[in-house]
Amino acid sequence: MKQLFKQLFSSQKHLIQLILPLVTVIILAASLFATPALATGVYQIPSLTAGNNTWVLDQGEVISRLNEGKISSAFEDLAKQTNKEVRIVTVRRLDYGETPESFTKELFEKWFPTKEAQKNQTLLVIDTVTNGTAILTGDEVKPLLTDAIAESVATETVSVPLRNGNKYNQAFLDASDRLVAVLSGKADPGPPKITDNVQVEGTYKKAEETDQGNATAWVVGLLIAATVIPMATYYIYQINQPSSDG
């Protein structure tokens, strides 16, 4: 009887040792697929006020440091010369149900809650998941940066480089150049010229596809390992057990 309990206890312990790696792999696999890209709400954006020297808030991480510095310097010079302030905000993903337009309006009112604070402000926002853009301006900006020009900046100056290969740096450099020119009282340089390029399907994968493929390969490999290793271990364990006939 003592030998029977000993064998039973040993079998249970061994079974737990076999199950634990499988459970660990399943949890890891679930985490790889279940972790979504974090959404951004207005409540997560740091507060600032008119006159603040933050000109670019790149939470989408799509603008190089060099170009962020160039844009910030141009906007700072514009503010000193004209009292007109421009800010660019990028976010990786908006909260469910939020649109670039609604997000921009809420952020504009959070940063500049009064008409007095809003009057010299321009806010340009882009959601880098959809490349959706929106722009909002204050009352004293509109005589120079009319609604038509502002819309053109958002839907043409920014969007055209994005449609031609997600060229974020070019998009925002072009947008800053155009905004600075218009708000300085110079002639509007207008949107970029659109050329008809024959689109040839590339044989390379996008970064998102590559990341998803790598994650899938890892999960499949881990699941196979979690199945094969316990089976092999149990097989070896059974072979090494002393024969009941001995």
Short mmCIF file of C-alpha atoms in Angstrom, two decimals:
data_model
loop_
_atom_site.label_atom_id
_atom_site.label_comp_id
_atom_site.label_asym_id
_atom_site.label_seq_id
_atom_site.Cartn_x
_atom_site.Cartn_y
_atom_site.Cartn_z
CA MET A 1 0.00 0.00 0.00
CA LYS A 2 2.84 2.37 0.89
CA GLN A 3 4.46 1.68 -2.49
CA LEU A 4 1.12 2.40 -4.24
CA PHE A 5 0.75 5.81 -2.54
CA LYS A 6 4.35 6.60 -3.39
CA GLN A 7 3.79 5.81 -7.08
CA LEU A 8 0.49 7.76 -7.11
CA PHE A 9 2.13 10.82 -5.55
CA SER A 10 5.02 10.58 -7.98
CA SER A 11 2.64 10.36 -10.97
CA GLN A 12 0.65 13.43 -9.82
CA LYS A 13 3.82 15.43 -9.31
CA HIS A 14 5.07 14.44 -12.74
CA LEU A 15 1.71 15.31 -14.33
CA ILE A 16 1.86 18.81 -12.81
CA GLN A 17 5.37 19.24 -14.17
CA LEU A 18 4.07 18.32 -17.63
CA ILE A 19 1.03 20.63 -17.48
CA LEU A 20 2.76 23.76 -16.15
CA PRO A 21 4.83 24.46 -19.31
CA LEU A 22 1.73 24.05 -21.47
CA VAL A 23 -0.27 26.48 -19.31
CA THR A 24 2.59 28.99 -19.43
CA VAL A 25 2.78 28.80 -23.22
CA ILE A 26 -0.99 29.23 -23.60
CA ILE A 27 -0.93 32.33 -21.39
CA LEU A 28 2.00 33.75 -23.38
CA ALA A 29 0.27 33.06 -26.68
CA ALA A 30 -2.94 34.69 -25.48
CA SER A 31 -1.04 37.78 -24.37
CA LEU A 32 0.63 38.14 -27.78
CA PHE A 33 -2.71 38.20 -29.57
CA ALA A 34 -4.87 39.90 -26.96
CA THR A 35 -2.75 42.98 -26.24
CA PRO A 36 -4.23 45.78 -28.39
CA ALA A 37 -2.48 48.97 -29.38
CA LEU A 38 -3.21 51.46 -26.60
CA ALA A 39 -5.87 54.01 -27.48
CA THR A 40 -5.45 57.69 -26.65
CA GLY A 41 -8.10 59.92 -25.14
CA VAL A 42 -7.95 63.66 -24.57
CA TYR A 43 -7.63 62.98 -20.83
CA GLN A 44 -4.25 61.33 -21.53
CA ILE A 45 -2.78 64.35 -23.29
CA PRO A 46 -0.68 66.62 -21.05
CA SER A 47 -2.21 70.02 -20.33
CA LEU A 48 -0.75 73.23 -21.72
CA THR A 49 -1.82 76.83 -22.14
CA ALA A 50 -1.34 79.61 -24.66
CA GLY A 51 2.29 80.70 -24.70
CA ASN A 52 3.60 77.25 -23.79
CA ASN A 53 6.74 76.33 -25.77
CA THR A 54 5.54 72.80 -26.64
CA TRP A 55 4.85 72.94 -30.37
CA VAL A 56 4.94 69.26 -31.40
CA LEU A 57 3.48 66.40 -29.35
CA ASP A 58 4.43 63.24 -31.25
CA GLN A 59 2.72 60.46 -29.30
CA GLY A 60 2.42 58.46 -32.52
CA GLU A 61 6.23 58.48 -32.76
CA VAL A 62 6.30 59.17 -36.49
CA ILE A 63 8.42 62.34 -36.65
CA SER A 64 12.20 62.18 -36.38
CA ARG A 65 13.87 64.23 -33.63
CA LEU A 66 15.69 66.32 -36.22
CA ASN A 67 12.49 67.28 -38.02
CA GLU A 68 10.59 67.76 -34.77
CA GLY A 69 13.28 70.28 -33.83
CA LYS A 70 12.97 72.07 -37.18
CA ILE A 71 9.18 72.30 -36.91
CA SER A 72 9.29 73.46 -33.29
CA SER A 73 11.85 76.14 -34.13
CA ALA A 74 9.72 77.40 -37.04
CA PHE A 75 6.58 77.57 -34.88
CA GLU A 76 8.43 79.32 -32.05
CA ASP A 77 9.77 81.97 -34.42
CA LEU A 78 6.26 82.42 -35.84
CA ALA A 79 4.81 82.92 -32.35
CA LYS A 80 7.45 85.54 -31.49
CA GLN A 81 6.93 87.46 -34.73
CA THR A 82 3.15 87.28 -35.12
CA ASN A 83 1.70 86.05 -31.80
CA LYS A 84 0.10 83.22 -33.81
CA GLU A 85 0.69 79.77 -32.29
CA VAL A 86 0.58 76.44 -34.15
CA ARG A 87 0.77 72.97 -32.60
CA ILE A 88 0.92 69.52 -34.14
CA VAL A 89 -0.26 66.43 -32.25
CA THR A 90 0.07 62.84 -33.41
CA VAL A 91 -1.61 59.92 -31.66
CA ARG A 92 -1.28 56.22 -32.40
CA ARG A 93 -4.92 55.25 -31.93
CA LEU A 94 -8.04 57.12 -30.84
CA ASP A 95 -10.48 55.92 -28.21
CA TYR A 96 -13.44 53.88 -29.50
CA GLY A 97 -16.05 56.13 -31.08
CA GLU A 98 -13.66 59.09 -31.28
CA THR A 99 -12.89 60.79 -34.61
CA PRO A 100 -9.99 63.09 -35.48
CA GLU A 101 -12.48 65.98 -35.61
CA SER A 102 -14.05 65.28 -32.21
CA PHE A 103 -10.66 64.61 -30.60
CA THR A 104 -9.21 67.86 -31.99
CA LYS A 105 -12.18 69.90 -30.78
CA GLU A 106 -11.98 68.41 -27.27
CA LEU A 107 -8.22 68.92 -27.07
CA PHE A 108 -8.49 72.49 -28.42
CA GLU A 109 -11.03 73.32 -25.71
CA LYS A 110 -8.99 71.54 -23.02
CA TRP A 111 -5.85 73.51 -23.83
CA PHE A 112 -7.59 76.79 -24.63
CA PRO A 113 -10.91 76.87 -22.72
CA THR A 114 -11.85 80.50 -23.50
CA LYS A 115 -12.34 82.49 -26.68
CA GLU A 116 -9.51 84.76 -25.60
CA ALA A 117 -7.12 81.83 -25.22
CA GLN A 118 -8.28 80.29 -28.52
CA LYS A 119 -8.12 83.34 -30.77
CA ASN A 120 -4.49 83.00 -31.95
CA GLN A 121 -4.30 79.20 -31.90
CA THR A 122 -4.05 76.55 -34.63
CA LEU A 123 -4.14 72.85 -33.78
CA LEU A 124 -3.38 70.08 -36.30
CA VAL A 125 -3.99 66.46 -35.23
CA ILE A 126 -3.39 63.11 -36.95
CA ASP A 127 -4.33 59.58 -35.95
CA THR A 128 -1.49 57.43 -37.33
CA VAL A 129 -3.56 54.22 -37.45
CA THR A 130 -6.03 55.61 -40.00
CA ASN A 131 -4.02 58.69 -41.06
CA GLY A 132 -7.15 60.70 -40.33
CA THR A 133 -6.41 64.41 -39.88
CA ALA A 134 -8.22 67.42 -38.45
CA ILE A 135 -7.36 71.08 -37.92
CA LEU A 136 -8.95 73.79 -35.78
CA THR A 137 -8.20 77.53 -35.66
CA GLY A 138 -9.07 80.51 -33.48
CA ASP A 139 -11.03 83.57 -34.58
CA GLU A 140 -8.04 85.88 -35.17
CA VAL A 141 -6.28 83.23 -37.24
CA LYS A 142 -9.11 82.77 -39.72
CA PRO A 143 -8.58 86.01 -41.73
CA LEU A 144 -5.19 84.61 -42.79
CA LEU A 145 -5.69 80.87 -42.43
CA THR A 146 -9.18 80.58 -43.85
CA ASP A 147 -11.25 77.46 -43.32
CA ALA A 148 -10.61 76.49 -46.96
CA ILE A 149 -6.82 76.75 -46.59
CA ALA A 150 -6.89 74.98 -43.22
CA GLU A 151 -8.88 72.12 -44.72
CA SER A 152 -6.46 71.95 -47.64
CA VAL A 153 -3.52 71.72 -45.22
CA ALA A 154 -5.12 68.78 -43.42
CA THR A 155 -6.48 66.88 -46.42
CA GLU A 156 -3.85 67.68 -49.05
CA THR A 157 -0.57 68.99 -47.64
CA VAL A 158 -0.50 66.33 -44.92
CA SER A 159 -2.44 63.55 -46.59
CA VAL A 160 -0.72 63.41 -49.99
CA PRO A 161 2.71 62.35 -48.65
CA LEU A 162 0.98 59.83 -46.41
CA ARG A 163 -0.85 58.27 -49.34
CA ASN A 164 2.48 58.04 -51.16
CA GLY A 165 4.23 55.82 -48.65
CA ASN A 166 3.43 57.11 -45.15
CA LYS A 167 5.99 59.90 -45.43
CA TYR A 168 5.19 61.51 -42.09
CA ASN A 169 8.28 63.68 -41.87
CA GLN A 170 7.66 65.17 -45.30
CA ALA A 171 3.97 65.64 -44.51
CA PHE A 172 4.60 67.66 -41.37
CA LEU A 173 7.54 69.63 -42.76
CA ASP A 174 5.38 70.62 -45.74
CA ALA A 175 2.46 71.48 -43.44
CA SER A 176 4.63 73.59 -41.14
CA ASP A 177 6.16 75.46 -44.09
CA ARG A 178 2.72 76.23 -45.50
CA LEU A 179 1.22 77.24 -42.14
CA VAL A 180 4.15 79.51 -41.29
CA ALA A 181 3.97 81.19 -44.71
CA VAL A 182 0.23 81.83 -44.52
CA LEU A 183 0.23 82.99 -40.89
CA SER A 184 3.17 85.32 -41.62
CA GLY A 185 1.03 87.09 -44.19
CA LYS A 186 2.83 85.65 -47.20
CA ALA A 187 1.17 84.11 -50.25
CA ASP A 188 -0.22 80.62 -49.75
CA PRO A 189 2.20 78.18 -51.46
CA GLY A 190 -0.75 75.83 -51.93
CA PRO A 191 -1.00 72.06 -51.67
CA PRO A 192 1.56 69.68 -53.17
CA LYS A 193 1.19 68.80 -56.81
CA ILE A 194 -0.36 65.40 -57.31
CA THR A 195 1.27 63.28 -60.01
CA ASP A 196 -0.26 60.16 -61.46
CA ASN A 197 2.08 57.33 -60.59
CA VAL A 198 1.51 53.79 -61.77
CA GLN A 199 1.19 51.74 -58.63
CA VAL A 200 3.05 48.47 -58.88
CA GLU A 201 2.33 45.98 -56.14
CA GLY A 202 5.51 45.40 -54.17
CA THR A 203 6.78 42.03 -53.07
CA TYR A 204 7.74 43.33 -49.63
CA LYS A 205 5.53 43.28 -46.56
CA LYS A 206 4.46 46.26 -44.52
CA ALA A 207 5.83 46.58 -40.99
CA GLU A 208 2.46 45.69 -39.44
CA GLU A 209 2.20 42.55 -41.57
CA THR A 210 5.73 41.54 -40.65
CA ASP A 211 5.11 42.06 -36.95
CA GLN A 212 1.89 40.05 -37.08
CA GLY A 213 3.60 37.27 -39.04
CA ASN A 214 6.45 37.10 -36.55
CA ALA A 215 4.02 36.94 -33.64
CA THR A 216 2.04 34.17 -35.32
CA ALA A 217 5.21 32.16 -36.02
CA TRP A 218 6.30 32.50 -32.41
CA VAL A 219 2.91 31.38 -31.09
CA VAL A 220 2.73 28.38 -33.44
CA GLY A 221 6.28 27.38 -32.52
CA LEU A 222 5.58 27.69 -28.81
CA LEU A 223 2.38 25.67 -29.06
CA ILE A 224 4.16 22.91 -30.96
CA ALA A 225 6.95 22.89 -28.38
CA ALA A 226 4.40 22.79 -25.57
CA THR A 227 2.80 19.74 -27.14
CA VAL A 228 5.88 17.83 -28.23
CA ILE A 229 8.13 18.40 -25.21
CA PRO A 230 5.68 17.08 -22.57
CA MET A 231 4.89 14.04 -24.75
CA ALA A 232 8.58 13.30 -25.23
CA THR A 233 9.27 13.80 -21.55
CA TYR A 234 6.42 11.51 -20.55
CA TYR A 235 7.62 8.87 -23.07
CA ILE A 236 11.13 8.96 -21.62
CA TYR A 237 9.70 8.84 -18.12
CA GLN A 238 7.68 5.72 -18.95
CA ILE A 239 10.70 3.98 -20.54
CA ASN A 240 12.83 4.61 -17.48
CA GLN A 241 10.24 3.27 -15.06
CA PRO A 242 11.24 -0.07 -13.47
CA SER A 243 9.34 -3.02 -14.86
CA SER A 244 6.48 -4.27 -12.67
CA ASP A 245 7.58 -7.82 -13.55
CA GLY A 246 11.02 -7.24 -11.97
#
